[in-house]
């Protein structure tokens, strides 16, 4: 029987999220104090060695990203930190809980990250629907200014940093980092072409570090307790803990923070109270709409970035959507395909046309079409083509749920 | 408050446009961005009208047509679908007598659907204006609607 390992969520539900005093009494802002006494490069080294990987979906090394950004465009007059708080991947609700229940934690991480790359300005892009997250974060920012953790000469050091919230307005694609930069500049959410990467040329053309809320929430504890302490959790290549958002057919849906490397079965049975009303497990959709279906054969696989990738599955944002016998994989697959059709920005042909085509073919599957297997093959081919030719990762995503649904559940599609 | 008074609260820079449009839309009793509002915004932020229309039309939280006093947004993403949001939608349509994207004749409610609202642990979910409602069922919906009707 496993238990939660609450490193990131240690204050959540315990402290008053609107009280900076509570946060400080629990050791808050001590990591910032320590960070400011170390050279910026020392912070980056610590994160590199701790092995922290981005929690926004891609799992990229946080230390490396900071290193690139701190070295990007030396002549530029400004460097930015952008906090990705757009949380739009269906089935994901972990960043919301950090923002609502312990907003100072990720704010402190943001300030340390800014110091590491020597950015003096930051933006927190919070999805417009998250009104409580916006409210709590604003309160945290105001109080942090008052205590001298933001603004000029932070804690008596030579480091200045200002941060403000920018609300989104309902677009999944704006969670993609380059599109987010467009949106922050006040434009439509159309993606930019990579390269250049934000580390070189990001917001307003300046080097920009974009990190997810949960990623940033990991930084204070790594700085205050050190890489070795941090590495006691998780696996060699996926160190630390991860918050999984478990939803659907379980008795106790919610956010559970565990060491990376627990299994899907442990998440469901030990933490989420088992299958709802004793139903039988049928499938899980891991990582949301831009994620993969797995069947019961995957219940005992370790949930790490690398192990899941080897098995052609995804960890993604940490969403675990559980389906029981009686639920239709077809319906949920169609739901994902409709989601992509709705969220496609329409800028490039393969995705604009492809997302509509996939939904249409998906509907035809149920119209008594005799050549079902042929149709599934066509859909897969179309999605592969989109993956190869689309301009941005959104168009490259439908293949994930589609291919995995076909792999495990072709019979019932 | 006039649109101009709202605009004056922001620096006249393009990067403020989403906040500006949110504030103007929230201030309108019919929860939408009028042609005049978009033109005033363009002038104030020094953007072309077509760019402002392009931005306003892109983001799903903005509306270019009048809506009801209360905007209902029902989540239709995977978790809510598993947790039977389709029954919830049917019930809402029946109670309100309108379909998706429509406004009740009395002007009180507009019914919209939305992608995941990040409330999946208590699905099915919806928002009315800025308020979240979770674990919905027919009975609960009738109760919720009545509190808005009684206002
Ligand atoms: C379509 C799309 C949507 C995304 N949405 C989010 C999101 O809501 N939140 C997030 O943190 N990352 C999101 N990402 C990932 C970001 O592009 C980026 O990888 C992340 O912000 C990097 O931060 P990290 O290194 O801390 O994970 C999305 C990516 C894509 C392609
Ligand atoms: S892949 Fe889709 S979302 Fe991305 S640019 Fe092309 S049309 Fe837009
Ligand atoms: S799927 Fe409905 S709130 Fe997330």
Tab-separated table of N, CA, C and O and ligand atoms in Angstrom, chain A residues 53-60 62 65 84-89 94-95 172-178 180 210-213 215-216 392-394 397, ligand 1:
chain	number	residue	atom	x	y	z
A	53	UNK	N	12.642	17.813	-14.089
A	53	UNK	CA	12.156	17.879	-15.468
A	53	UNK	C	10.807	18.576	-15.497
A	53	UNK	O	10.008	18.443	-14.582
A	54	UNK	N	10.579	19.313	-16.580
A	54	UNK	CA	9.383	20.138	-16.692
A	54	UNK	C	8.104	19.348	-16.462
A	54	UNK	O	7.913	18.267	-17.002
A	55	UNK	N	7.214	19.896	-15.641
A	55	UNK	CA	5.963	19.207	-15.299
A	55	UNK	C	4.801	19.657	-16.179
A	55	UNK	O	3.655	19.300	-15.924
A	56	UNK	N	5.089	20.462	-17.206
A	56	UNK	CA	4.008	20.952	-18.064
A	56	UNK	C	3.617	19.971	-19.157
A	56	UNK	O	2.651	20.187	-19.873
A	57	UNK	N	4.382	18.912	-19.305
A	57	UNK	CA	4.014	17.912	-20.299
A	57	UNK	C	5.198	17.313	-21.029
A	57	UNK	O	5.245	16.113	-21.282
A	58	UNK	N	6.180	18.150	-21.367
A	58	UNK	CA	7.246	17.640	-22.226
A	58	UNK	C	8.392	16.990	-21.447
A	58	UNK	O	9.168	16.214	-21.998
A	59	UNK	N	8.514	17.301	-20.159
A	59	UNK	CA	9.529	16.642	-19.346
A	59	UNK	C	10.956	17.062	-19.656
A	59	UNK	O	11.911	16.329	-19.426
A	60	UNK	N	11.117	18.264	-20.159
A	60	UNK	CA	12.452	18.760	-20.509
A	60	UNK	C	13.194	19.227	-19.252
A	60	UNK	O	12.577	19.717	-18.311
A	62	UNK	N	14.793	21.190	-16.518
A	62	UNK	CA	14.579	22.574	-16.098
A	62	UNK	C	15.909	23.328	-16.003
A	62	UNK	O	15.998	24.488	-16.407
A	65	UNK	N	17.126	24.274	-19.473
A	65	UNK	CA	16.362	25.394	-20.027
A	65	UNK	C	16.845	26.708	-19.428
A	65	UNK	O	17.003	27.705	-20.128
A	84	UNK	N	3.698	29.396	-16.974
A	84	UNK	CA	2.613	28.789	-17.730
A	84	UNK	C	1.565	28.247	-16.753
A	84	UNK	O	1.718	27.167	-16.190
A	85	UNK	N	0.524	29.041	-16.545
A	85	UNK	CA	-0.568	28.657	-15.645
A	85	UNK	C	-1.854	28.597	-16.453
A	85	UNK	O	-2.923	28.998	-15.998
A	86	UNK	N	-1.730	28.092	-17.676
A	86	UNK	CA	-2.881	28.071	-18.573
A	86	UNK	C	-3.670	26.766	-18.469
A	86	UNK	O	-4.734	26.632	-19.060
A	87	UNK	N	-3.118	25.824	-17.750
A	87	UNK	CA	-3.736	24.507	-17.504
A	87	UNK	C	-5.020	24.209	-18.292
A	87	UNK	O	-6.123	24.360	-17.776
A	88	UNK	N	-4.832	23.752	-19.512
A	88	UNK	CA	-6.008	23.491	-20.337
A	88	UNK	C	-6.118	22.057	-20.814
A	88	UNK	O	-7.090	21.703	-21.491
A	89	UNK	N	-5.162	21.233	-20.477
A	89	UNK	CA	-5.205	19.845	-20.946
A	89	UNK	C	-6.339	19.125	-20.222
A	89	UNK	O	-6.323	19.030	-18.993
A	94	UNK	N	-4.003	20.075	-11.488
A	94	UNK	CA	-2.993	20.147	-10.420
A	94	UNK	C	-2.465	21.555	-10.206
A	94	UNK	O	-2.247	21.969	-9.078
A	95	UNK	N	-2.267	22.297	-11.295
A	95	UNK	CA	-1.741	23.653	-11.134
A	95	UNK	C	-2.764	24.519	-10.404
A	95	UNK	O	-2.408	25.389	-9.615
A	172	UNK	N	-6.963	26.685	-25.622
A	172	UNK	CA	-6.050	25.605	-25.218
A	172	UNK	C	-4.675	25.817	-25.825
A	172	UNK	O	-3.646	25.624	-25.174
A	173	UNK	N	-4.658	26.253	-27.064
A	173	UNK	CA	-3.391	26.397	-27.785
A	173	UNK	C	-2.470	27.411	-27.108
A	173	UNK	O	-1.248	27.311	-27.198
A	174	UNK	N	-3.038	28.375	-26.414
A	174	UNK	CA	-2.204	29.379	-25.738
A	174	UNK	C	-1.398	28.778	-24.597
A	174	UNK	O	-0.507	29.431	-24.062
A	175	UNK	N	-1.667	27.527	-24.216
A	175	UNK	CA	-0.823	26.838	-23.240
A	175	UNK	C	0.481	26.378	-23.850
A	175	UNK	O	1.437	26.070	-23.132
A	176	UNK	N	0.536	26.323	-25.163
A	176	UNK	CA	1.790	25.972	-25.856
A	176	UNK	C	2.689	27.196	-25.752
A	176	UNK	O	2.257	28.319	-25.985
A	177	UNK	N	3.958	26.978	-25.398
A	177	UNK	CA	4.758	28.112	-24.923
A	177	UNK	C	4.953	29.233	-25.936
A	177	UNK	O	4.905	30.406	-25.578
A	178	UNK	N	5.146	28.887	-27.197
A	178	UNK	CA	5.376	29.956	-28.181
A	178	UNK	C	4.089	30.719	-28.476
A	178	UNK	O	4.094	31.932	-28.681
A	180	UNK	N	1.746	31.099	-26.333
A	180	UNK	CA	1.534	31.923	-25.135
A	180	UNK	C	2.248	33.265	-25.264
A	180	UNK	O	1.709	34.303	-24.866
A	210	UNK	N	10.143	29.830	-20.061
A	210	UNK	CA	8.742	29.475	-19.828
A	210	UNK	C	8.703	28.190	-19.011
A	210	UNK	O	9.256	27.170	-19.424
A	211	UNK	N	8.086	28.252	-17.865
A	211	UNK	CA	7.942	27.057	-17.031
A	211	UNK	C	6.527	26.911	-16.504
A	211	UNK	O	5.822	27.892	-16.266
A	212	UNK	N	6.181	25.669	-16.281
A	212	UNK	CA	4.889	25.309	-15.723
A	212	UNK	C	4.850	25.616	-14.210
A	212	UNK	O	5.883	25.629	-13.545
A	213	UNK	N	3.658	25.827	-13.691
A	213	UNK	CA	3.461	26.135	-12.263
A	213	UNK	C	4.094	25.065	-11.361
A	213	UNK	O	4.832	25.358	-10.418
A	215	UNK	N	6.387	22.840	-12.034
A	215	UNK	CA	7.849	22.834	-12.164
A	215	UNK	C	8.446	23.862	-11.214
A	215	UNK	O	9.373	23.570	-10.452
A	216	UNK	N	7.906	25.066	-11.264
A	216	UNK	CA	8.431	26.153	-10.440
A	216	UNK	C	8.227	25.871	-8.955
A	216	UNK	O	9.052	26.237	-8.128
A	392	UNK	N	2.542	23.105	-35.653
A	392	UNK	CA	2.803	23.149	-34.211
A	392	UNK	C	2.345	21.852	-33.550
A	392	UNK	O	1.709	21.022	-34.179
A	393	UNK	N	2.679	21.680	-32.287
A	393	UNK	CA	2.406	20.394	-31.624
A	393	UNK	C	0.925	20.030	-31.538
A	393	UNK	O	0.601	18.867	-31.356
A	394	UNK	N	0.010	21.003	-31.675
A	394	UNK	CA	-1.404	20.632	-31.581
A	394	UNK	C	-1.781	19.675	-32.708
A	394	UNK	O	-2.418	18.657	-32.492
A	397	UNK	N	-0.792	16.110	-32.235
A	397	UNK	CA	-1.319	15.397	-31.071
A	397	UNK	C	-2.404	14.349	-31.340
A	397	UNK	O	-2.429	13.324	-30.663
C	1	LIG	C1	-1.253	22.448	-27.378
C	1	LIG	C2	-0.399	22.545	-26.162
C	1	LIG	C3	-0.935	22.973	-24.953
C	1	LIG	C4	-0.141	23.092	-23.818
C	1	LIG	N1	-0.722	23.494	-22.654
C	1	LIG	C5	0.057	23.636	-21.554
C	1	LIG	C6	-0.505	24.087	-20.326
C	1	LIG	O1	-1.705	24.347	-20.219
C	1	LIG	N2	0.313	24.231	-19.256
C	1	LIG	C7	1.655	23.961	-19.329
C	1	LIG	O2	2.359	24.114	-18.343
C	1	LIG	N3	2.208	23.522	-20.467
C	1	LIG	C8	1.448	23.365	-21.583
C	1	LIG	N4	2.032	22.939	-22.741
C	1	LIG	C9	3.497	22.712	-22.749
C	1	LIG	C10	4.261	24.000	-22.998
C	1	LIG	O3	4.376	24.193	-24.397
C	1	LIG	C11	5.671	23.942	-22.447
C	1	LIG	O4	6.259	22.733	-22.785
C	1	LIG	C12	5.731	24.112	-20.935
C	1	LIG	O5	5.174	25.325	-20.565
C	1	LIG	C13	7.166	24.090	-20.486
C	1	LIG	O6	7.248	24.192	-19.090
C	1	LIG	P1	7.979	23.062	-18.246
C	1	LIG	O7	9.329	22.835	-18.870
C	1	LIG	O8	8.084	23.645	-16.887
C	1	LIG	O9	7.138	21.856	-18.304
C	1	LIG	C14	1.245	22.782	-23.886
C	1	LIG	C15	1.773	22.349	-25.095
C	1	LIG	C16	0.985	22.209	-26.208
C	1	LIG	C17	1.599	21.743	-27.475
